Short mmCIF file of C-alpha atoms and ligand atoms in Angstrom, two decimals:
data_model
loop_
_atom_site.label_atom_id
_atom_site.label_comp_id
_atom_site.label_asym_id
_atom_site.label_seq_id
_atom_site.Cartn_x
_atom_site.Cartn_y
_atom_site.Cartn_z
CA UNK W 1063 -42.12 162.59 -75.21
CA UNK W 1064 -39.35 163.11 -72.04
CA UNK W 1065 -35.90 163.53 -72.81
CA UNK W 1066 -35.47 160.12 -71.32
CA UNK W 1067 -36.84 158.30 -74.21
CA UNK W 1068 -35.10 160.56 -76.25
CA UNK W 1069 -32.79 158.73 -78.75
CA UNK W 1070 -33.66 155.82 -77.53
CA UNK W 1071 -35.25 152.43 -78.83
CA UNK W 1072 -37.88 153.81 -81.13
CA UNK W 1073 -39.21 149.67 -80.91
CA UNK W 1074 -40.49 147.75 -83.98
CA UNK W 1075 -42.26 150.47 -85.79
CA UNK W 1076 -39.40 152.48 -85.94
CA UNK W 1077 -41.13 155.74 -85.35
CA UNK W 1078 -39.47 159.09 -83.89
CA UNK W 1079 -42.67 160.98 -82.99
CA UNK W 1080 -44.05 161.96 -86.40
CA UNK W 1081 -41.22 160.41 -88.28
CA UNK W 1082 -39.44 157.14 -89.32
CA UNK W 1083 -41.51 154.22 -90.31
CA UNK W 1084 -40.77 151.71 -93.13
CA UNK W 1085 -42.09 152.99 -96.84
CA UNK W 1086 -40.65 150.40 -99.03
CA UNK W 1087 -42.65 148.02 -101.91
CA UNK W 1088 -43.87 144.89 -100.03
CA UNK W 1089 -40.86 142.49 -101.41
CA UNK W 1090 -38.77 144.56 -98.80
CA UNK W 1091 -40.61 144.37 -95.85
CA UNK W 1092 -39.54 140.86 -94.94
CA UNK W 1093 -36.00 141.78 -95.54
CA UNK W 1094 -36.52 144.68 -93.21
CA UNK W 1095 -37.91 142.46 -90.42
CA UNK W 1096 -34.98 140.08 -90.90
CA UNK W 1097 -31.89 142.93 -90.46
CA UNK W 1098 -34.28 144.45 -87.33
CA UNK W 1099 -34.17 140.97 -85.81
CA UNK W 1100 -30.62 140.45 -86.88
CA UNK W 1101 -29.35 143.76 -85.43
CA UNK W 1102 -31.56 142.88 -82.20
CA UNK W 1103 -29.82 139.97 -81.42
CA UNK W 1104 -26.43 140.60 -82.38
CA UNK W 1105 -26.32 143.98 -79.97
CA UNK W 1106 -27.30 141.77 -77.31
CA UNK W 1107 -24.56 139.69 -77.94
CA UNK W 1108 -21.58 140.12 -76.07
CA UNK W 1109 -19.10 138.29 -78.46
CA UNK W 1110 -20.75 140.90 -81.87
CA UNK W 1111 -20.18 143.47 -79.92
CA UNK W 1112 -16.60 142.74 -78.72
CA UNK W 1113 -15.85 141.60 -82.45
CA UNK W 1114 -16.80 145.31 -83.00
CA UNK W 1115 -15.04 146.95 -80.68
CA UNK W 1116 -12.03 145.63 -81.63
CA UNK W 1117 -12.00 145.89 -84.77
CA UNK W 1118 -12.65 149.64 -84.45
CA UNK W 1119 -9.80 149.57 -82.37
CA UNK W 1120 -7.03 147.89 -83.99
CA UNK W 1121 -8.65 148.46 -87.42
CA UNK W 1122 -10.47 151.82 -87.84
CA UNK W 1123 -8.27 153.34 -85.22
CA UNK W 1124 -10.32 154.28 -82.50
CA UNK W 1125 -10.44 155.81 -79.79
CA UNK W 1126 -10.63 159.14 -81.91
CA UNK W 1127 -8.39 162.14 -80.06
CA UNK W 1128 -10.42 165.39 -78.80
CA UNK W 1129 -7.80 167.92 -80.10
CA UNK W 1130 -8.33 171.45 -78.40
CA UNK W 1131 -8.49 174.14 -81.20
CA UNK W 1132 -6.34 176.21 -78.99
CA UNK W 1133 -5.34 179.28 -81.92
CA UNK W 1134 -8.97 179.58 -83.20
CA UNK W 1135 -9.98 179.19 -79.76
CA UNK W 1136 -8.29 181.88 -78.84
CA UNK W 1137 -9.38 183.91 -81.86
CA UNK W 1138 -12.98 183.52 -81.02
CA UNK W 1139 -12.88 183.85 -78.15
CA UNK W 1140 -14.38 180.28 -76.63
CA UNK W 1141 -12.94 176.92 -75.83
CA UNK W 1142 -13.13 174.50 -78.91
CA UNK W 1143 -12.99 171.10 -78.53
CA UNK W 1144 -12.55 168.88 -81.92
CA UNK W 1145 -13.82 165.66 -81.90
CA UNK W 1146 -11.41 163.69 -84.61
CA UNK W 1147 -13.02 161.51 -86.69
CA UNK W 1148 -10.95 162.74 -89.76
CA UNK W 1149 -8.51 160.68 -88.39
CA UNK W 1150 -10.28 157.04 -88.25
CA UNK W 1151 -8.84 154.56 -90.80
CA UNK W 1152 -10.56 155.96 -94.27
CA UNK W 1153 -10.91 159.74 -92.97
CA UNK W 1154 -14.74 160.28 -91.81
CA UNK W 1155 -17.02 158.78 -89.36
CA UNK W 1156 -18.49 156.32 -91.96
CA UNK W 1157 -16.24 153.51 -90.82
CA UNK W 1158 -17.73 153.29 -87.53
CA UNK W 1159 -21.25 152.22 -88.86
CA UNK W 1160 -19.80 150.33 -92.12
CA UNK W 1161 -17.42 147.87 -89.69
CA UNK W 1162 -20.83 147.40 -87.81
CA UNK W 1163 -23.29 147.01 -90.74
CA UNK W 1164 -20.57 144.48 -92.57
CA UNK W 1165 -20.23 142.57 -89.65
CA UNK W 1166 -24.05 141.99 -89.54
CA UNK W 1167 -24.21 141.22 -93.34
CA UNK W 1168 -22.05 138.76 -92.63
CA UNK W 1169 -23.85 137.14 -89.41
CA UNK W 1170 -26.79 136.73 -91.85
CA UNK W 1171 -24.50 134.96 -94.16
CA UNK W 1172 -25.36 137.68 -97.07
CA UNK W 1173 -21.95 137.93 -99.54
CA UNK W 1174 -22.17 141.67 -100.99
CA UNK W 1175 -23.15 144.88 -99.57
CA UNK W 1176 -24.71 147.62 -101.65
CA UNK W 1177 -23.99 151.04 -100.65
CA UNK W 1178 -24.99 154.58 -102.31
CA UNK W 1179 -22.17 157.13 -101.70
CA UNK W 1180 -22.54 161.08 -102.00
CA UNK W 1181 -18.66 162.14 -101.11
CA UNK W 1182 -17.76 158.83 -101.62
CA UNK W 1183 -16.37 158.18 -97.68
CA UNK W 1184 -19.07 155.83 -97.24
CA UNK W 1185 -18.53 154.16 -100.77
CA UNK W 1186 -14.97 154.19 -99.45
CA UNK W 1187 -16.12 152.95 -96.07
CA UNK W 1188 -17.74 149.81 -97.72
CA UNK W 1189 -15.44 149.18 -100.09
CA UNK W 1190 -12.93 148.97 -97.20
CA UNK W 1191 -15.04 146.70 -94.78
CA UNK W 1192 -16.05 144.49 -97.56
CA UNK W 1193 -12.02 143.83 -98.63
CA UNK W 1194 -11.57 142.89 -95.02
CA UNK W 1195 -14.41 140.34 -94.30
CA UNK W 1196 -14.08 138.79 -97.95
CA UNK W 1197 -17.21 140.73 -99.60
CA UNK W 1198 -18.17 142.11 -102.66
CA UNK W 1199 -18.90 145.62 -102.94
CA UNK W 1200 -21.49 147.53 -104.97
CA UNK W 1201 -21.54 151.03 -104.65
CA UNK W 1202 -24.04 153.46 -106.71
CA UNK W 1203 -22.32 157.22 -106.99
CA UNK W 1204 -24.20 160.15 -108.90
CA UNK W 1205 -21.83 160.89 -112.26
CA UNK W 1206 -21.52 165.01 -110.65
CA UNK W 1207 -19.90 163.21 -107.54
CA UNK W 1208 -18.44 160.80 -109.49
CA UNK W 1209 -16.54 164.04 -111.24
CA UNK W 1210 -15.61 165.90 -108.21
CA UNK W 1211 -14.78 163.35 -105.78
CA UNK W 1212 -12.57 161.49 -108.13
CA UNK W 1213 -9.86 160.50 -105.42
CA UNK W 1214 -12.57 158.61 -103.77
CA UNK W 1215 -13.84 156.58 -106.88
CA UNK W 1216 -10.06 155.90 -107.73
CA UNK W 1217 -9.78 154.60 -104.10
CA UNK W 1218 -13.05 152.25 -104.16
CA UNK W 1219 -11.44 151.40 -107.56
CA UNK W 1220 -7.93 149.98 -105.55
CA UNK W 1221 -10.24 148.10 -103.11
CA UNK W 1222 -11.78 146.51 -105.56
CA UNK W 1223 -15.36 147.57 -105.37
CA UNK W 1224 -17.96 148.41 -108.20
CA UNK W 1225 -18.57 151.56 -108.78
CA UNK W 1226 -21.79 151.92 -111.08
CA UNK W 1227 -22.16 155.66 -112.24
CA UNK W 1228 -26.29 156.72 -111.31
CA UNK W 1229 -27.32 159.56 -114.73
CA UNK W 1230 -30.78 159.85 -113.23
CA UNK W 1231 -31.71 163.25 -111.30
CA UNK W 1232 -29.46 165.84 -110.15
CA UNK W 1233 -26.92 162.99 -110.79
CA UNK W 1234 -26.02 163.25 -106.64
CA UNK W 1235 -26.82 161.44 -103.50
CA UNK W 1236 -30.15 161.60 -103.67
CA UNK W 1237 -30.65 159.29 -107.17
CA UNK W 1238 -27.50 157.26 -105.96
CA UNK W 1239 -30.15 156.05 -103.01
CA UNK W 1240 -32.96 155.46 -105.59
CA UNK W 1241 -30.48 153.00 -107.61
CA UNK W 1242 -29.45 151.39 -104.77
CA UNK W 1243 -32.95 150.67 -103.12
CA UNK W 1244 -33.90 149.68 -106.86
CA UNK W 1245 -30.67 147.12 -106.96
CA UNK W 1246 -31.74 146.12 -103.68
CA UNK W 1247 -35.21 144.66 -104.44
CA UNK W 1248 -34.15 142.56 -107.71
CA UNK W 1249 -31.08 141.28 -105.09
CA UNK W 1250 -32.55 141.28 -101.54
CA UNK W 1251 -32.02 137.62 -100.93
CA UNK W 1252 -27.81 137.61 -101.54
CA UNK W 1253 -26.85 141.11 -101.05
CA UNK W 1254 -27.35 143.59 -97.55
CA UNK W 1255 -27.93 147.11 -98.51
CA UNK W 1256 -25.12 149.06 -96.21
CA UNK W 1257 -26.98 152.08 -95.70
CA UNK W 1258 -24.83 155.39 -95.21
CA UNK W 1259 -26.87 157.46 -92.75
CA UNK W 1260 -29.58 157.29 -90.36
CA UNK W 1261 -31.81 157.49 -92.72
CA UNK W 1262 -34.09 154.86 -95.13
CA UNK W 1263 -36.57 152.47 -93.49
CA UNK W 1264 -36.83 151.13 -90.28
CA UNK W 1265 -34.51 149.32 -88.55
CA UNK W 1266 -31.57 151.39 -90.40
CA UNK W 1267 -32.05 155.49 -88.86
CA UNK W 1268 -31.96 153.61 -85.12
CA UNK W 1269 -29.19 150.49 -86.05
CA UNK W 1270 -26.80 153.35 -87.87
CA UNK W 1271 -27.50 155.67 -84.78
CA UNK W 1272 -26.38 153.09 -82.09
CA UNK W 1273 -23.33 151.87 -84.76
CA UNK W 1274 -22.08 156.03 -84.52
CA UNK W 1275 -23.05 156.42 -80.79
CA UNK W 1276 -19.27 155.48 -80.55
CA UNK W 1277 -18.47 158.82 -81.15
CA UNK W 1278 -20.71 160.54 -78.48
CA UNK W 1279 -19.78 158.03 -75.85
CA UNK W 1280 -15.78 159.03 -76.39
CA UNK W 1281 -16.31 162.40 -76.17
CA UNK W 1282 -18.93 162.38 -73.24
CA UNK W 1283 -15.86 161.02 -71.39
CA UNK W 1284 -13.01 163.15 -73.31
CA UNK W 1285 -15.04 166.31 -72.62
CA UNK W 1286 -15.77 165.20 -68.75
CA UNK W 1287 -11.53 165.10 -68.47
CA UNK W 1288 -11.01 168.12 -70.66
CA UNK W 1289 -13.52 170.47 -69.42
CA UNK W 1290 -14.32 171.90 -65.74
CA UNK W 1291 -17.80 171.61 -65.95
CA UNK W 1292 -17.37 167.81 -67.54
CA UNK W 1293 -20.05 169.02 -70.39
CA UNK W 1294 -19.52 171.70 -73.15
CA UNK W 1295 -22.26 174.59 -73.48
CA UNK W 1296 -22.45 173.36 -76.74
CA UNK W 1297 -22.33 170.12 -79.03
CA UNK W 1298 -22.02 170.85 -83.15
CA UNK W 1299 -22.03 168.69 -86.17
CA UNK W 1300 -22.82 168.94 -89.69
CA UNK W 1301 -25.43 167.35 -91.01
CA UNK W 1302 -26.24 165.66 -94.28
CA UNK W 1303 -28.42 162.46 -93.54
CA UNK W 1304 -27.51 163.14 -90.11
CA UNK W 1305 -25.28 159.91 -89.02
CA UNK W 1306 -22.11 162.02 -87.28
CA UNK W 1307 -24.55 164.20 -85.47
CA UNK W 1308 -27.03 161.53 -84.51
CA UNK W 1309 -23.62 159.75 -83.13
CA UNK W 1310 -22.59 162.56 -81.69
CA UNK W 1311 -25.77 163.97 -80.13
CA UNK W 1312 -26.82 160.13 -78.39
CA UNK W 1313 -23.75 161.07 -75.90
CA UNK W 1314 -24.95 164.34 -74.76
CA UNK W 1315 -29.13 164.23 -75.02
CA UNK W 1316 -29.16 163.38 -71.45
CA UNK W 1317 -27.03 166.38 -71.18
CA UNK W 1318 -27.27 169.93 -70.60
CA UNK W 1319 -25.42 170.37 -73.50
CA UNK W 1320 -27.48 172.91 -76.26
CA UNK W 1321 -27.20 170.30 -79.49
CA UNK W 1322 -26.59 171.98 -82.95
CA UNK W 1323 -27.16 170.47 -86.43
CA UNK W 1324 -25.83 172.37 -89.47
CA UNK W 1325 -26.65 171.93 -93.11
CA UNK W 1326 -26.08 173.27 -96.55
CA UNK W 1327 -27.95 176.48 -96.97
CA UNK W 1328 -29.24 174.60 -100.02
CA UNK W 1329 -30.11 171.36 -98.57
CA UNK W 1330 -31.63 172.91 -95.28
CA UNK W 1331 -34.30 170.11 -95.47
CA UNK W 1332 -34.30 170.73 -91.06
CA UNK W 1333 -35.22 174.10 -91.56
CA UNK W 1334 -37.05 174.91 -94.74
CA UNK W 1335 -38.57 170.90 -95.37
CA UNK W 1336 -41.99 169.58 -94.87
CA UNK W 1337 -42.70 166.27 -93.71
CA UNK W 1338 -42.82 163.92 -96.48
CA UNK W 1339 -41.96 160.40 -97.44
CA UNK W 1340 -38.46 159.72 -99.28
CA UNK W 1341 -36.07 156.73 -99.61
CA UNK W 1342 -38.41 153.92 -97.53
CA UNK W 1343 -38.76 156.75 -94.16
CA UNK W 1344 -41.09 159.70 -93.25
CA UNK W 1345 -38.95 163.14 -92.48
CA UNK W 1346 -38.35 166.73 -93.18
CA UNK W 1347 -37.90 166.87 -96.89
CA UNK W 1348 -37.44 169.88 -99.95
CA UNK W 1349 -40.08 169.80 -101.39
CA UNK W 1350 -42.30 172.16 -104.13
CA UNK W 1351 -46.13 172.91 -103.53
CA UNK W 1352 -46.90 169.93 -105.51
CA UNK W 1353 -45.16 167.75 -102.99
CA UNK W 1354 -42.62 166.81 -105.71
CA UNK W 1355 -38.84 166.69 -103.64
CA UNK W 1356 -36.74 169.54 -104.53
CA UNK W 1357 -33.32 169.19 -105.64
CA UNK W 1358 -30.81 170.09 -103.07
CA UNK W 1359 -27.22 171.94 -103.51
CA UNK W 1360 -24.37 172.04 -102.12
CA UNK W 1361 -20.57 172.53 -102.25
CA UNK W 1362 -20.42 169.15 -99.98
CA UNK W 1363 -21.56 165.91 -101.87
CA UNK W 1364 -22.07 164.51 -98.34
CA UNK W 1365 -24.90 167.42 -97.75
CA UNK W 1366 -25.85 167.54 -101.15
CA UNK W 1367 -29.42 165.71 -99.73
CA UNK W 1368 -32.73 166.87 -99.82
CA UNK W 1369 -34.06 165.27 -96.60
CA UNK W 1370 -32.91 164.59 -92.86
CA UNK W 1371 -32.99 161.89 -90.82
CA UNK W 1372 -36.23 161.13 -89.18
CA UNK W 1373 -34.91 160.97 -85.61
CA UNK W 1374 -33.05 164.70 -86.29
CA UNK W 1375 -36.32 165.84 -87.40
CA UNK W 1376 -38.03 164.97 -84.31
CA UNK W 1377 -35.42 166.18 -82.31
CA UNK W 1378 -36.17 169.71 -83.75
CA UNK W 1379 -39.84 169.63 -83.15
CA UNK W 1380 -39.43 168.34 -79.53
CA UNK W 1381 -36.93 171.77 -79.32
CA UNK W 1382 -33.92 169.34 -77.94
CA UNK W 1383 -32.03 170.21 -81.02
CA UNK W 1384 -31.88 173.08 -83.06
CA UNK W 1385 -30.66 173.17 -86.76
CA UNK W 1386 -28.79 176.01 -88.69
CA UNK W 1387 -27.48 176.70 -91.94
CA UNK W 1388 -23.91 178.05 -93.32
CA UNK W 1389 -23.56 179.67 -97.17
CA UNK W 1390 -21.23 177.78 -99.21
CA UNK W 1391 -18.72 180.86 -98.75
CA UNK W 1392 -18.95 180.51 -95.21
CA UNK W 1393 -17.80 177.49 -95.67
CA UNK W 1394 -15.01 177.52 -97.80
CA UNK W 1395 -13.44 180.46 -95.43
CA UNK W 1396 -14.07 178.39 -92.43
CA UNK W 1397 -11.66 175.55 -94.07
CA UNK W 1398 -9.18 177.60 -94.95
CA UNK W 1399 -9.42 179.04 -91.31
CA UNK W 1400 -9.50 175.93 -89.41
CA UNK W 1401 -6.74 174.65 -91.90
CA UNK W 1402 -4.39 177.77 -91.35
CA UNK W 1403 -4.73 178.34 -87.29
CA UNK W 1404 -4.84 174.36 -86.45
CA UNK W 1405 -3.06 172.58 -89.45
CA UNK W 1406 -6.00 170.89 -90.02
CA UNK W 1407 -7.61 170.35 -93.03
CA UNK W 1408 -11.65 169.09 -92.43
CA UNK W 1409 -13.65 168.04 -95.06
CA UNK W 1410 -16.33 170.35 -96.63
CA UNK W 1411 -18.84 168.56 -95.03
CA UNK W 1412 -17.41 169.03 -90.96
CA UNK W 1413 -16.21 172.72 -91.91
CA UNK W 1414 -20.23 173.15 -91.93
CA UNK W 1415 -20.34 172.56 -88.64
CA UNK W 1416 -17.16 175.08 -88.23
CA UNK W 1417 -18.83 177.71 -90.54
CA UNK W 1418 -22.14 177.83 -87.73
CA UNK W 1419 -19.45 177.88 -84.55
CA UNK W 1420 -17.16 180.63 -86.00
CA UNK W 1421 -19.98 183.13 -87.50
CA UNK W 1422 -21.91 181.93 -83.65
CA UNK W 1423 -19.02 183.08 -81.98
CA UNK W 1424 -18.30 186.02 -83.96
CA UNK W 1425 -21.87 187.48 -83.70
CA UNK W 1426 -22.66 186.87 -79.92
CA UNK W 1427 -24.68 184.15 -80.75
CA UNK W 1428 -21.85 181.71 -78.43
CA UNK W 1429 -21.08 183.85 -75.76
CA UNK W 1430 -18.01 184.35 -75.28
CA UNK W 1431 -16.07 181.88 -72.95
CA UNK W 1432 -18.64 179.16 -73.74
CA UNK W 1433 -16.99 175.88 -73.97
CA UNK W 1434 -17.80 174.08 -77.58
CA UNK W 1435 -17.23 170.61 -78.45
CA UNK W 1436 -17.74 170.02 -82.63
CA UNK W 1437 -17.70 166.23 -84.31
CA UNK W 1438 -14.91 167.07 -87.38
CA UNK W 1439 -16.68 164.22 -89.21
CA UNK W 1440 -13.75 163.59 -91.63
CA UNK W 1441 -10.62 164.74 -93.57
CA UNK W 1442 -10.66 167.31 -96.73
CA UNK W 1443 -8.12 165.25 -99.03
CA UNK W 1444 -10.95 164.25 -101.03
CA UNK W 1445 -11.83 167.67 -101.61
CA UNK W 1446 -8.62 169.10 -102.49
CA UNK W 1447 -9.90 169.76 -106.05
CA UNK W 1448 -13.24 171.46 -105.35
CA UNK W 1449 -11.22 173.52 -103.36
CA UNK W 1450 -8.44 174.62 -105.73
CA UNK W 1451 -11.41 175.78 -108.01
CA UNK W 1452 -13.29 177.29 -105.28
CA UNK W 1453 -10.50 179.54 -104.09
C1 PLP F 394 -16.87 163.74 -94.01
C2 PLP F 394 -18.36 163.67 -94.04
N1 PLP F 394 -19.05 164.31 -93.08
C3 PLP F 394 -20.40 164.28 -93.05
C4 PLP F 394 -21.13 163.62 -94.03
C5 PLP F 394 -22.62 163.67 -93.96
O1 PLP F 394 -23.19 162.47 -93.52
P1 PLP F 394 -23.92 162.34 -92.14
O2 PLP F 394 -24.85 163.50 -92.02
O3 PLP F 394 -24.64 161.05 -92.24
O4 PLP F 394 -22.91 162.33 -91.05
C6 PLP F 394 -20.45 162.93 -95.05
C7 PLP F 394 -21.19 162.22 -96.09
O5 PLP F 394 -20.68 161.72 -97.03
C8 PLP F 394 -19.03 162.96 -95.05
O6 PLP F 394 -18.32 162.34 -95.99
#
């Protein structure tokens, strides 16, 4: 495939190479086709996506800032370039596809959005967007996430969402998803399932993709003001499902930019999956011999997934992107770096992408003077307990 059509439409089978599709029981294939031809014609509409863009704007806060890293810059010798989506309206990137998704659910007259939530910023994200259009909110959280991202659950809570604890499992994102595709069979015909990532069945990894390509396009143009040579060596995000990245990536593929992905060391489904078929798409998942999906772990609910995308995953077998892994420690020291040289405190999930750049940098693996944009997919309030027990 050429790097034009790259990130691109992937049409109305939904496929990225090898990957993608639509894997769900027949009663939600018509409800596929309907959202695919919903989110066709309502990004072709000028007054949808104006609606958007505003309310991203004088809502969710956008424009996002690209905040130069200039003392851990310094430190490691390389330009940093932070791309701040820890400081949209609810703290992560999750905003920017949940105002987009909520707005459809709403063209299509649907009157509740079901969302599964790992860290709980996209539970938050829904319960958020649903308060403002006049929705109800469903939101199924695994009971471990439920217990260490309890700020978030209080805060879905305030909006007024449901918050229905998932036992199954691992108790984490992955059986959260399972509930809510369940939920979303028996309810298909009043409620639109708000999915989190770009990931599930056709049209969602593409119509996700495009709702986060936001963040790409800002900092295609923030970098090209910022930086001499307009594009950074390098482009970095964390990955969990893959949204931020894919967002981030769809700005730079065209690029000579060298894209980056980083997950969990124990959710590296990028690097140590096989193709398989999980939660209605065809990717890179864990998996044991028996083709039974491996549970994954993390420090980061939001990574805490045992698959990828599909489009990521096809990305890293056409060699456009490449995909690392960071140790939990790694992590947690990056935080505290970022948090003590910048005043910034990322979430667990972004200092991921941190981890890769600082130990890159450290090792020779960025050389030095390379210029390095990274998404900071959201803010590490939510985390502040994890962390006090980490440390
Ligand atoms: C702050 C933050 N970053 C990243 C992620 C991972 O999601 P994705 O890979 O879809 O960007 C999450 C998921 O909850 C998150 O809360």
């Amino acid at each position: 495939m050429s790097e034009h059509a790259l990130m691109s439409d992937p049409g109305t089978t939904g496929r990225f190479g090898d990957y993608g599709g639509r894997y769900v029981p027949e009663s939600l294939i018509p409800a596929c086709h309907e959202i695919e031809a919903a989110f066709r014609d309502a990004w072709a509409d000028p007054g949808f996506r104006d609606r958007l863009t505003t309310l991203l704007t004088v809502y969710a806060g956008r424009p996002t800032p690209l905040t130069p890293a200039r003392r851990l810059s310094r430190e490691l010798g390389i330009t940093l370039l932070l791309k701040r989506e820890d400081l949209t309206h609810t703290g992560s990137h999750k905003i920017n596809n949940v105002v987009g998704q909520a707005l459809l659910a709403q063209r299509m007259g649907r009157r509740r959005l079901l969302a599964e939530t790992g860290a709980g910023q996209h539970g938050v994200a829904t319960a958020t967007a649903a308060a403002l259009l006049g929705l109800e909110a469903t939101v199924f959280m695994g009971e471990r996430d439920i217990e260490r991202q309890e700020l978030n659950v209080l805060r879905m809570n305030v909006l007024g969402a449901e918050v229905v604890p998932v036992t199954s499992g691992s108790r984490t994102l992955k059986d959260a998803c399972n509930e809510a595709m369940r939920h979303w069979v028996a309810s298909v015909g009043d409620s639109y399932y708000c999915v989190g990532s770009v990931m599930g069945p056709h049209p969602y990894p593409w119509m996700v993709r495009e709702f986060q390509r936001v963040i790409g396009e800002e900092a295609r143009a923030q970098c090209a003001a910022e930086l001499p040579a307009a594009v950074p060596d390098y482009v970095v995000a964390c990955i969990g499902g893959g949204s931020n990245a894919a967002g981030t990536f769809a700005g730079f593929v065209g690029t000579t930019a060298r894209l980056v992905g980083v997950e969990a060391h124990g959710g590296a489904a990028a690097t140590s999956g096989r193709s398989g078929v999980l939660h209605g798409f065809r990717s890179l998942v864990l998996q044991d011999d028996d083709g039974q999906v491996r549970e994954a772990h993390s420090i980061a609910a939001g990574l805490d997934y045992p698959g990828i995308g599909p489009e990521h995953a096809h990305l890293r077998d056409d060699g456009r992107a490449r995909y690392a892994t960071v140790t939990d420690d790694e992590v947690v020291s990056a935080l505290v770096r970022l948090a003590r040289t910048e005043g910034i405190l990322a979430a667990l999930e972004s200092s991921h992408a941190l981890a890769w750049v600082i130990r890159a940098a450290e090792s020779g693996g960025i050389a030095p003077g390379s210029t390095v944009l990274l998404t900071l997919s959201g803010r590490g309030d939510k985390d502040i307990a994890s962390i006090r027990e980490l440390l």
